[in-house]
Structures are given as C-alpha cells and as structure tokens.
Amino acid sequence: MIDFRSDTLTKPTPGMLNAMHNAVVGDDVFGEDPTVNELEKTSASYFGMEAGLFCPSGTMTNQIAIKCHTKPGDEVICDSLSHIYLYEGGGIAVNSLASVKLIKGNNGRLTAPQVHEAVNNTLDIHRPISKLVSLENTANRGGGSCYEFADIQSIREVCLSNNLKLHLDGARLFNALIAKKDNPLEYGKTFDSISICLSKGLGAPIGSVLLGNTEFIKQARRVRKVLGGGMRQAGYIAAGALYALTNHVERLAEDHHHAQLIAAALIEKDFIDSILPVETNIIIFSVKGRYNATELTQLLAKQEILTIAMTPTLVRMVLHLDINPDMVAQTIRAIHSL
Ligand SMILES: *Cc1c(COP(=O)(O)O)cnc(C)c1O
C-alpha cells in the first residue's frame, strides 16, 4: 500500500530504531532522562529559545500553551480552520475555560489587519479579554500553506501593541522553514511559544516539543503533569525524535517536490474541480462530475493507493518519509489511468 492518508503514518527507519534502542535514559519526571533533556535543549536552541518541554503529542503542547497563556474567560484568536479549534476535542474550553474568536483567513493564514479587528476593547465589560493569538504554519486545512515571515512580524506588532501573547502551532513548521528558506532563529524571536511535532513528516513514532522562555516552560511542566503527560524513561522515544530532528529536516524538500509532481498529474483530470496551492507536502483537492470524494478514494485504494475523503468533495494526500520516488511514479500512473 502507498499510504498518503497522513504524514503521521511513518514507521521508524533502521537508523532511528537503533538510536532508540541505544538511548541512555532516566526518570524524566525527576528531570533525570539525559536523552529527553538533550532533545529539549536541542529543539530550543534550533529556534534560539530558552527552554523546551517534551510531550507525547502536538495536541498536548498546544493545549498546555493555551492554558499557560490564558485565564478562564479570556479569548483566543485563531483561524476558523485551525487545528487547536477543529481537531483538539474542544480542548480550549475543556482545559482552559477560554473563549475563541474565529477568523476566516486565507487558506488558514491570518493577516495583521484581521487580528487587529478581532481584538476586543478591554474597557467593554461585555467582552472577553483578548489574550492570545495562535497561528498555524504550515496550515493543515489550508493545504499546507505557509506564511510569509513578514506577515507574521506584522501580526507580532499587533500583539505587542494590544498586550497579546503569540503562539505558533508548528506541527509542520519544518516544512514551512524548508519551503520558504526562513531562519528558525527569527521564529524563536517572534513567538512567545512554539509547538513542534517530530511525529509528522520528520518520521518519529511519537513526540512534540513545546518551546518558550524558562519561566513559561516551568509553568508548562506543571500543566503537563496535571494532564498526565509526565513520562518516565521517555528517552527511548525522545531518541527517535532527536534522530528525526537531526537527520530528516533537509529531506522534506523531496516530499514537497513529490507533492508538486502528483498535483501536476491531478490537475489534468476532468474530475478535478480545483487544487489548493501546493506549497509543501499536503495536497487538498475537490472533485466534480464522474466521482465524489469517497468514490475516488475507493478507486485509488483498488490500485493500492490510500487517500482520505475529508468531505463529500474534498480529498487529501500527504507526502512523507515513507513515500519514495517509485511510489510517486506508480501513483501518477494510477491517476493517469482514471
Ligand atoms: C497533527 C497536528 C497537531 C498535533 O496533533 P497530535 O496528533 O496531537 O500530535 C497539531 N496541529 C496541527 C496543525 C497538526 O496537523
């Protein structure tokens, strides 16, 4: 099977498994797991941030960040397609008792004027207090779209002048960095907190890291414990994440190239209505005429190609570490045959 359903489906490579097998471990709740400590330190310095916190999932890193940045009743500003709102089980309400203001952005991206307009007047007692802006880069439901870094800086300005914190859901931040050739240190300077996932296109089996300043991460470590996310000899999984961070970032360019090749084959077909601009490793397209999304997904599955029907008309394909050039060629032949 050639599995394009998600970039979370990757299996550890032999080199990664070897690193995991040989990891030196300790009890991380005691702060004594050297491999977890190394991962946290390496991730933080990658972005020039002070500290990191290893967590089992990107949902947990995002939710901890939201909880640390807000008080009950405060408002979080984000895109209406954002993962923190759509795919984290209502966690903003459950974990932080916070309110949300949704903005309809451009394929998952917000602009500074939109954020400015979304900020509530703090003197109006009817309104929740705007406290946090959360961006997503790349934007999953935006088809893997990336921000221009200058646009993020403009949003930062709005945050600074309105006393708002700025969080980044960077589940696929490495894809954005590779696609835009941006400097990770600039990201570290601009955000109050960043969540990165090692378990997506980077290919680790488990793991996300929350980044921020020392005081923030100290508070985050307490919240992680409350959520049950304090793990013991977590170095075995941190070793896989560290291996991913060290070895699998540059190769993301290959996934982006593969996505372009597949999108170019799709666009020629009469049953394709439109494709969101392919900027990284995600292809989201809508179908028309001969097939609905489920039918197309089933036809491709008969040729051993797995995709996901997101809605009756939308299909998603995601490139990752376990998709090689032969598989891409086979997929393109299958598309031509439809
Ligand atoms: C995958 C993902 C997350 C985190 O998901 P987990 O499965 O909890 O690790 C967060 N944000 C985005 C945009 C994602 O795609």
Short mmCIF file of C-alpha atoms and ligand atoms in Angstrom, two decimals:
data_model
loop_
_atom_site.label_atom_id
_atom_site.label_comp_id
_atom_site.label_asym_id
_atom_site.label_seq_id
_atom_site.Cartn_x
_atom_site.Cartn_y
_atom_site.Cartn_z
CA MET A 1 0.00 0.00 0.00
CA ILE A 2 1.14 3.55 -0.77
CA ASP A 3 -0.27 5.47 2.14
CA PHE A 4 -0.96 9.18 1.59
CA ARG A 5 -3.59 9.46 4.34
CA SER A 6 -1.27 11.33 6.71
CA ASP A 7 2.35 12.10 7.47
CA THR A 8 1.78 10.61 10.93
CA LEU A 9 1.83 7.09 9.43
CA THR A 10 5.61 6.80 9.08
CA LYS A 11 7.46 3.90 10.71
CA PRO A 12 10.87 4.42 12.33
CA THR A 13 13.82 3.85 9.99
CA PRO A 14 16.55 1.33 10.98
CA GLY A 15 18.84 4.23 11.98
CA MET A 16 16.13 5.73 14.16
CA LEU A 17 15.31 2.39 15.79
CA ASN A 18 18.98 1.92 16.52
CA ALA A 19 19.16 5.33 18.20
CA MET A 20 16.08 4.47 20.27
CA HIS A 21 17.48 1.09 21.23
CA ASN A 22 20.75 2.61 22.41
CA ALA A 23 19.22 5.61 24.23
CA VAL A 24 20.55 6.45 27.68
CA VAL A 25 17.50 7.00 29.88
CA GLY A 26 16.40 8.05 33.36
CA ASP A 27 13.22 9.20 35.08
CA ASP A 28 12.13 12.33 33.23
CA VAL A 29 9.65 13.39 35.92
CA PHE A 30 12.72 13.69 38.14
CA GLY A 31 14.37 15.63 35.28
CA GLU A 32 16.92 12.82 35.00
CA ASP A 33 16.46 11.50 31.49
CA PRO A 34 19.54 12.71 29.58
CA THR A 35 18.03 11.98 26.16
CA VAL A 36 14.85 13.94 26.90
CA ASN A 37 16.96 16.77 28.28
CA GLU A 38 19.09 16.74 25.14
CA LEU A 39 16.02 16.80 22.87
CA GLU A 40 14.52 19.72 24.79
CA LYS A 41 17.80 21.63 24.68
CA THR A 42 18.49 20.88 21.00
CA SER A 43 14.96 21.87 19.95
CA ALA A 44 15.10 25.11 21.95
CA SER A 45 18.49 26.14 20.55
CA TYR A 46 17.35 25.31 16.99
CA PHE A 47 14.94 28.25 17.38
CA GLY A 48 17.11 30.29 19.75
CA MET A 49 14.56 29.86 22.54
CA GLU A 50 15.40 29.35 26.21
CA ALA A 51 13.73 26.05 27.02
CA GLY A 52 11.69 23.11 25.74
CA LEU A 53 9.24 20.55 27.10
CA PHE A 54 8.86 17.09 25.57
CA CYS A 55 5.24 15.94 25.30
CA PRO A 56 3.51 12.88 23.84
CA SER A 57 1.50 14.85 21.25
CA GLY A 58 1.07 18.16 19.48
CA THR A 59 -2.40 18.40 20.94
CA MET A 60 -0.83 18.40 24.39
CA THR A 61 1.84 21.01 23.55
CA ASN A 62 -0.81 23.32 22.03
CA GLN A 63 -3.22 22.83 24.92
CA ILE A 64 -0.54 23.43 27.54
CA ALA A 65 0.50 26.63 25.76
CA ILE A 66 -3.09 27.90 25.63
CA LYS A 67 -3.58 27.12 29.30
CA CYS A 68 -0.36 28.89 30.32
CA HIS A 69 -1.15 31.99 28.27
CA THR A 70 -4.79 32.47 29.35
CA LYS A 71 -7.11 32.71 32.36
CA PRO A 72 -10.69 31.34 32.34
CA GLY A 73 -12.90 33.57 30.19
CA ASP A 74 -10.04 35.05 28.16
CA GLU A 75 -10.27 34.89 24.39
CA VAL A 76 -8.01 33.09 21.92
CA ILE A 77 -7.89 34.48 18.37
CA CYS A 78 -7.28 31.92 15.60
CA ASP A 79 -8.25 30.90 12.09
CA SER A 80 -11.58 29.08 11.75
CA LEU A 81 -9.76 26.10 10.18
CA SER A 82 -7.10 25.86 12.88
CA HIS A 83 -6.18 22.53 14.48
CA ILE A 84 -6.49 23.96 18.01
CA TYR A 85 -10.15 24.72 17.29
CA LEU A 86 -11.23 21.94 14.90
CA TYR A 87 -9.24 18.90 15.97
CA GLU A 88 -8.39 19.09 19.66
CA GLY A 89 -11.70 17.92 21.08
CA GLY A 90 -12.83 21.32 22.31
CA GLY A 91 -9.70 21.43 24.48
CA ILE A 92 -9.63 25.25 24.57
CA ALA A 93 -12.91 25.11 26.52
CA VAL A 94 -12.19 21.91 28.46
CA ASN A 95 -8.63 22.66 29.59
CA SER A 96 -8.50 26.44 29.73
CA LEU A 97 -12.17 27.55 30.07
CA ALA A 98 -11.27 30.04 27.37
CA SER A 99 -13.36 31.65 24.66
CA VAL A 100 -12.42 31.63 20.97
CA LYS A 101 -12.69 34.23 18.23
CA LEU A 102 -12.55 32.58 14.82
CA ILE A 103 -11.26 34.45 11.79
CA LYS A 104 -11.77 33.32 8.22
CA GLY A 105 -8.24 33.62 6.85
CA ASN A 106 -6.60 32.92 3.51
CA ASN A 107 -6.20 29.11 3.42
CA GLY A 108 -5.56 29.04 7.15
CA ARG A 109 -3.42 32.19 7.32
CA LEU A 110 -4.39 35.38 9.15
CA THR A 111 -3.33 38.94 8.39
CA ALA A 112 -2.36 41.69 10.83
CA PRO A 113 -5.46 43.82 10.00
CA GLN A 114 -7.71 40.80 10.63
CA VAL A 115 -6.07 40.19 14.01
CA HIS A 116 -6.29 43.90 14.85
CA GLU A 117 -10.00 43.92 14.10
CA ALA A 118 -10.57 40.81 16.22
CA VAL A 119 -9.12 42.32 19.40
CA ASN A 120 -11.82 43.22 21.91
CA ASN A 121 -11.98 46.58 23.67
CA THR A 122 -10.62 45.84 27.16
CA LEU A 123 -12.78 48.62 28.66
CA ASP A 124 -16.00 46.94 27.49
CA ILE A 125 -17.09 44.61 30.32
CA HIS A 126 -19.34 42.68 27.92
CA ARG A 127 -16.39 41.33 26.00
CA PRO A 128 -13.96 38.58 26.93
CA ILE A 129 -10.39 39.79 27.30
CA SER A 130 -8.37 39.07 24.15
CA LYS A 131 -5.23 37.36 25.39
CA LEU A 132 -3.68 35.08 22.81
CA VAL A 133 -3.24 34.84 19.06
CA SER A 134 -2.49 31.36 17.76
CA LEU A 135 -1.12 30.88 14.24
CA GLU A 136 -0.58 27.61 12.36
CA ASN A 137 2.38 27.19 9.98
CA THR A 138 2.08 25.28 7.78
CA ALA A 139 -1.73 25.35 7.89
CA ASN A 140 -3.04 21.81 7.62
CA ARG A 141 -6.57 22.60 6.40
CA GLY A 142 -5.12 25.34 4.23
CA GLY A 143 -3.45 22.62 2.13
CA GLY A 144 -0.05 23.00 3.79
CA SER A 145 0.05 26.74 3.09
CA CYS A 146 2.91 28.79 4.59
CA TYR A 147 3.10 32.31 5.93
CA GLU A 148 5.41 34.95 4.56
CA PHE A 149 7.59 35.73 7.56
CA ALA A 150 6.97 39.48 7.12
CA ASP A 151 3.24 38.85 7.63
CA ILE A 152 3.97 37.07 10.90
CA GLN A 153 6.06 40.04 12.02
CA SER A 154 3.16 42.39 11.28
CA ILE A 155 0.89 40.18 13.41
CA ARG A 156 3.52 40.31 16.17
CA GLU A 157 3.33 44.11 16.09
CA VAL A 158 -0.43 43.96 16.63
CA CYS A 159 0.12 41.57 19.53
CA LEU A 160 2.72 43.81 21.16
CA SER A 161 0.53 46.90 20.96
CA ASN A 162 -2.51 45.05 22.35
CA ASN A 163 -0.88 43.05 25.13
CA LEU A 164 -1.48 39.71 23.38
CA LYS A 165 0.70 36.63 23.52
CA LEU A 166 1.58 34.91 20.25
CA HIS A 167 1.65 31.10 19.95
CA LEU A 168 2.62 29.04 16.93
CA ASP A 169 1.17 25.63 16.21
CA GLY A 170 4.21 24.49 14.28
CA ALA A 171 3.21 20.86 13.82
CA ARG A 172 4.72 21.22 10.34
CA LEU A 173 6.94 24.24 10.95
CA PHE A 174 9.95 22.43 9.45
CA ASN A 175 8.05 22.07 6.16
CA ALA A 176 7.48 25.84 6.18
CA LEU A 177 11.13 26.57 7.02
CA ILE A 178 12.32 24.38 4.14
CA ALA A 179 9.77 25.74 1.65
CA LYS A 180 10.38 29.41 2.48
CA LYS A 181 14.09 29.11 3.41
CA ASP A 182 13.28 31.06 6.57
CA ASN A 183 15.59 31.33 9.57
CA PRO A 184 14.33 29.39 12.62
CA LEU A 185 16.04 31.91 14.95
CA GLU A 186 13.69 34.61 13.62
CA TYR A 187 10.74 32.42 14.59
CA GLY A 188 12.18 32.00 18.08
CA LYS A 189 12.40 35.78 18.47
CA THR A 190 8.86 36.41 17.27
CA PHE A 191 6.71 33.90 19.16
CA ASP A 192 6.09 33.58 22.89
CA SER A 193 5.67 29.84 22.41
CA ILE A 194 6.12 27.34 19.59
CA SER A 195 4.85 23.77 19.36
CA ILE A 196 6.75 21.46 17.01
CA CYS A 197 5.88 17.87 16.08
CA LEU A 198 8.55 15.28 15.40
CA SER A 199 5.91 12.66 14.61
CA LYS A 200 4.70 14.16 11.32
CA GLY A 201 6.85 14.36 8.20
CA LEU A 202 10.03 14.09 10.27
CA GLY A 203 9.15 10.46 10.90
CA ALA A 204 9.47 9.90 14.65
CA PRO A 205 6.91 7.50 16.11
CA ILE A 206 5.90 9.82 18.97
CA GLY A 207 6.67 13.27 20.24
CA SER A 208 6.21 17.02 20.21
CA VAL A 209 8.16 19.76 21.94
CA LEU A 210 6.80 23.00 23.39
CA LEU A 211 9.28 25.89 23.29
CA GLY A 212 9.34 29.16 25.20
CA ASN A 213 11.24 31.09 27.85
CA THR A 214 12.41 29.43 31.07
CA GLU A 215 9.57 30.78 33.21
CA PHE A 216 6.91 29.71 30.67
CA ILE A 217 8.32 26.20 30.34
CA LYS A 218 8.47 25.86 34.14
CA GLN A 219 4.75 26.60 34.26
CA ALA A 220 4.14 24.31 31.25
CA ARG A 221 5.91 21.43 33.01
CA ARG A 222 3.43 21.74 35.87
CA VAL A 223 0.45 21.71 33.48
CA ARG A 224 1.90 18.68 31.64
CA LYS A 225 1.95 16.79 34.96
CA VAL A 226 -1.69 17.73 35.64
CA LEU A 227 -2.68 16.40 32.20
CA GLY A 228 -0.90 13.12 32.91
CA GLY A 229 1.86 13.85 30.42
CA GLY A 230 4.81 13.38 32.78
CA MET A 231 6.57 10.31 31.39
CA ARG A 232 9.33 8.26 32.99
CA GLN A 233 12.06 6.67 30.81
CA ALA A 234 10.80 8.74 27.91
CA GLY A 235 14.32 8.90 26.48
CA TYR A 236 13.57 5.85 24.36
CA ILE A 237 11.01 7.85 22.38
CA ALA A 238 12.89 11.14 22.69
CA ALA A 239 15.82 9.42 20.95
CA GLY A 240 13.61 8.81 17.90
CA ALA A 241 12.50 12.45 17.95
CA LEU A 242 16.09 13.66 18.29
CA TYR A 243 17.16 11.43 15.40
CA ALA A 244 14.33 12.89 13.29
CA LEU A 245 15.34 16.45 14.13
CA THR A 246 18.97 15.74 13.28
CA ASN A 247 18.50 13.67 10.12
CA HIS A 248 15.13 14.29 8.49
CA VAL A 249 14.66 18.04 8.16
CA GLU A 250 16.51 18.72 4.90
CA ARG A 251 14.86 15.82 3.10
CA LEU A 252 11.41 17.45 3.47
CA ALA A 253 12.24 19.23 0.19
CA GLU A 254 11.84 15.83 -1.50
CA ASP A 255 8.29 15.49 -0.13
CA HIS A 256 7.47 18.96 -1.43
CA HIS A 257 8.79 18.03 -4.87
CA HIS A 258 6.73 14.81 -4.86
CA ALA A 259 3.61 16.77 -3.94
CA GLN A 260 4.18 19.05 -6.94
CA LEU A 261 4.53 16.07 -9.30
CA ILE A 262 1.31 14.45 -8.08
CA ALA A 263 -0.62 17.73 -8.17
CA ALA A 264 0.53 18.28 -11.77
CA ALA A 265 -0.88 14.86 -12.72
CA LEU A 266 -4.16 15.51 -10.90
CA ILE A 267 -4.84 18.91 -12.46
CA GLU A 268 -5.05 17.35 -15.94
CA LYS A 269 -8.02 15.18 -14.97
CA ASP A 270 -11.60 16.20 -15.81
CA PHE A 271 -12.89 15.07 -12.38
CA ILE A 272 -10.71 17.58 -10.55
CA ASP A 273 -12.54 20.77 -9.68
CA SER A 274 -9.66 22.64 -8.02
CA ILE A 275 -6.49 22.08 -6.01
CA LEU A 276 -5.39 24.32 -3.15
CA PRO A 277 -1.98 25.86 -3.95
CA VAL A 278 0.60 23.14 -3.17
CA GLU A 279 3.30 24.84 -1.12
CA THR A 280 4.64 21.95 0.97
CA ASN A 281 3.77 18.26 1.49
CA ILE A 282 -0.05 18.42 1.51
CA ILE A 283 -2.38 18.20 -1.49
CA ILE A 284 -6.04 19.06 -0.91
CA PHE A 285 -8.30 18.97 -3.96
CA SER A 286 -12.00 18.99 -4.75
CA VAL A 287 -13.66 16.64 -7.21
CA LYS A 288 -16.60 17.10 -9.59
CA GLY A 289 -18.51 15.11 -12.23
CA ARG A 290 -17.60 11.44 -12.51
CA TYR A 291 -16.60 10.79 -8.90
CA ASN A 292 -17.36 12.06 -5.45
CA ALA A 293 -14.52 12.07 -2.91
CA THR A 294 -15.35 8.67 -1.43
CA GLU A 295 -15.63 7.02 -4.85
CA LEU A 296 -12.28 8.41 -5.94
CA THR A 297 -10.67 7.29 -2.70
CA GLN A 298 -12.06 3.76 -3.25
CA LEU A 299 -10.86 3.64 -6.87
CA LEU A 300 -7.36 4.64 -5.82
CA ALA A 301 -7.42 2.10 -2.99
CA LYS A 302 -8.02 -0.64 -5.60
CA GLN A 303 -4.65 0.38 -7.02
CA GLU A 304 -3.12 0.21 -3.53
CA ILE A 305 -3.11 4.00 -3.05
CA LEU A 306 -4.65 5.28 0.16
CA THR A 307 -6.05 8.82 0.39
CA ILE A 308 -8.59 10.49 2.69
CA ALA A 309 -12.01 11.90 1.76
CA MET A 310 -12.29 14.92 4.09
CA THR A 311 -15.77 15.94 2.91
CA PRO A 312 -18.04 14.62 0.09
CA THR A 313 -15.98 16.69 -2.37
CA LEU A 314 -12.55 17.17 -0.73
CA VAL A 315 -9.67 14.67 -0.85
CA ARG A 316 -6.35 14.99 0.99
CA MET A 317 -2.99 13.40 0.18
CA VAL A 318 0.10 13.92 2.33
CA LEU A 319 3.71 13.19 1.36
CA HIS A 320 6.18 11.88 3.92
CA LEU A 321 9.33 9.92 4.68
CA ASP A 322 7.88 6.55 3.71
CA ILE A 323 6.87 7.62 0.18
CA ASN A 324 9.74 7.05 -2.24
CA PRO A 325 10.12 8.19 -5.89
CA ASP A 326 8.94 4.79 -7.26
CA MET A 327 5.75 5.09 -5.26
CA VAL A 328 5.20 8.60 -6.61
CA ALA A 329 5.67 7.32 -10.18
CA GLN A 330 3.21 4.48 -9.53
CA THR A 331 0.70 6.96 -8.10
CA ILE A 332 1.00 9.21 -11.16
CA ARG A 333 0.40 6.22 -13.46
CA ALA A 334 -2.69 5.32 -11.40
CA ILE A 335 -4.01 8.89 -11.69
CA HIS A 336 -3.49 8.83 -15.46
CA SER A 337 -5.46 5.56 -15.65
CA LEU A 338 -8.59 7.00 -14.04
C1 LIG B 1 -1.04 16.86 13.81
C2 LIG B 1 -1.24 18.26 14.21
C3 LIG B 1 -1.18 18.66 15.55
C4 LIG B 1 -0.93 17.72 16.70
O1 LIG B 1 -1.51 16.50 16.57
P1 LIG B 1 -1.18 15.26 17.52
O2 LIG B 1 -1.76 14.14 16.73
O3 LIG B 1 -1.88 15.52 18.78
O4 LIG B 1 0.29 15.16 17.70
C5 LIG B 1 -1.33 19.99 15.82
N1 LIG B 1 -1.52 20.89 14.84
C6 LIG B 1 -1.58 20.54 13.56
C7 LIG B 1 -1.75 21.60 12.52
C8 LIG B 1 -1.45 19.22 13.19
O5 LIG B 1 -1.51 18.89 11.89
#
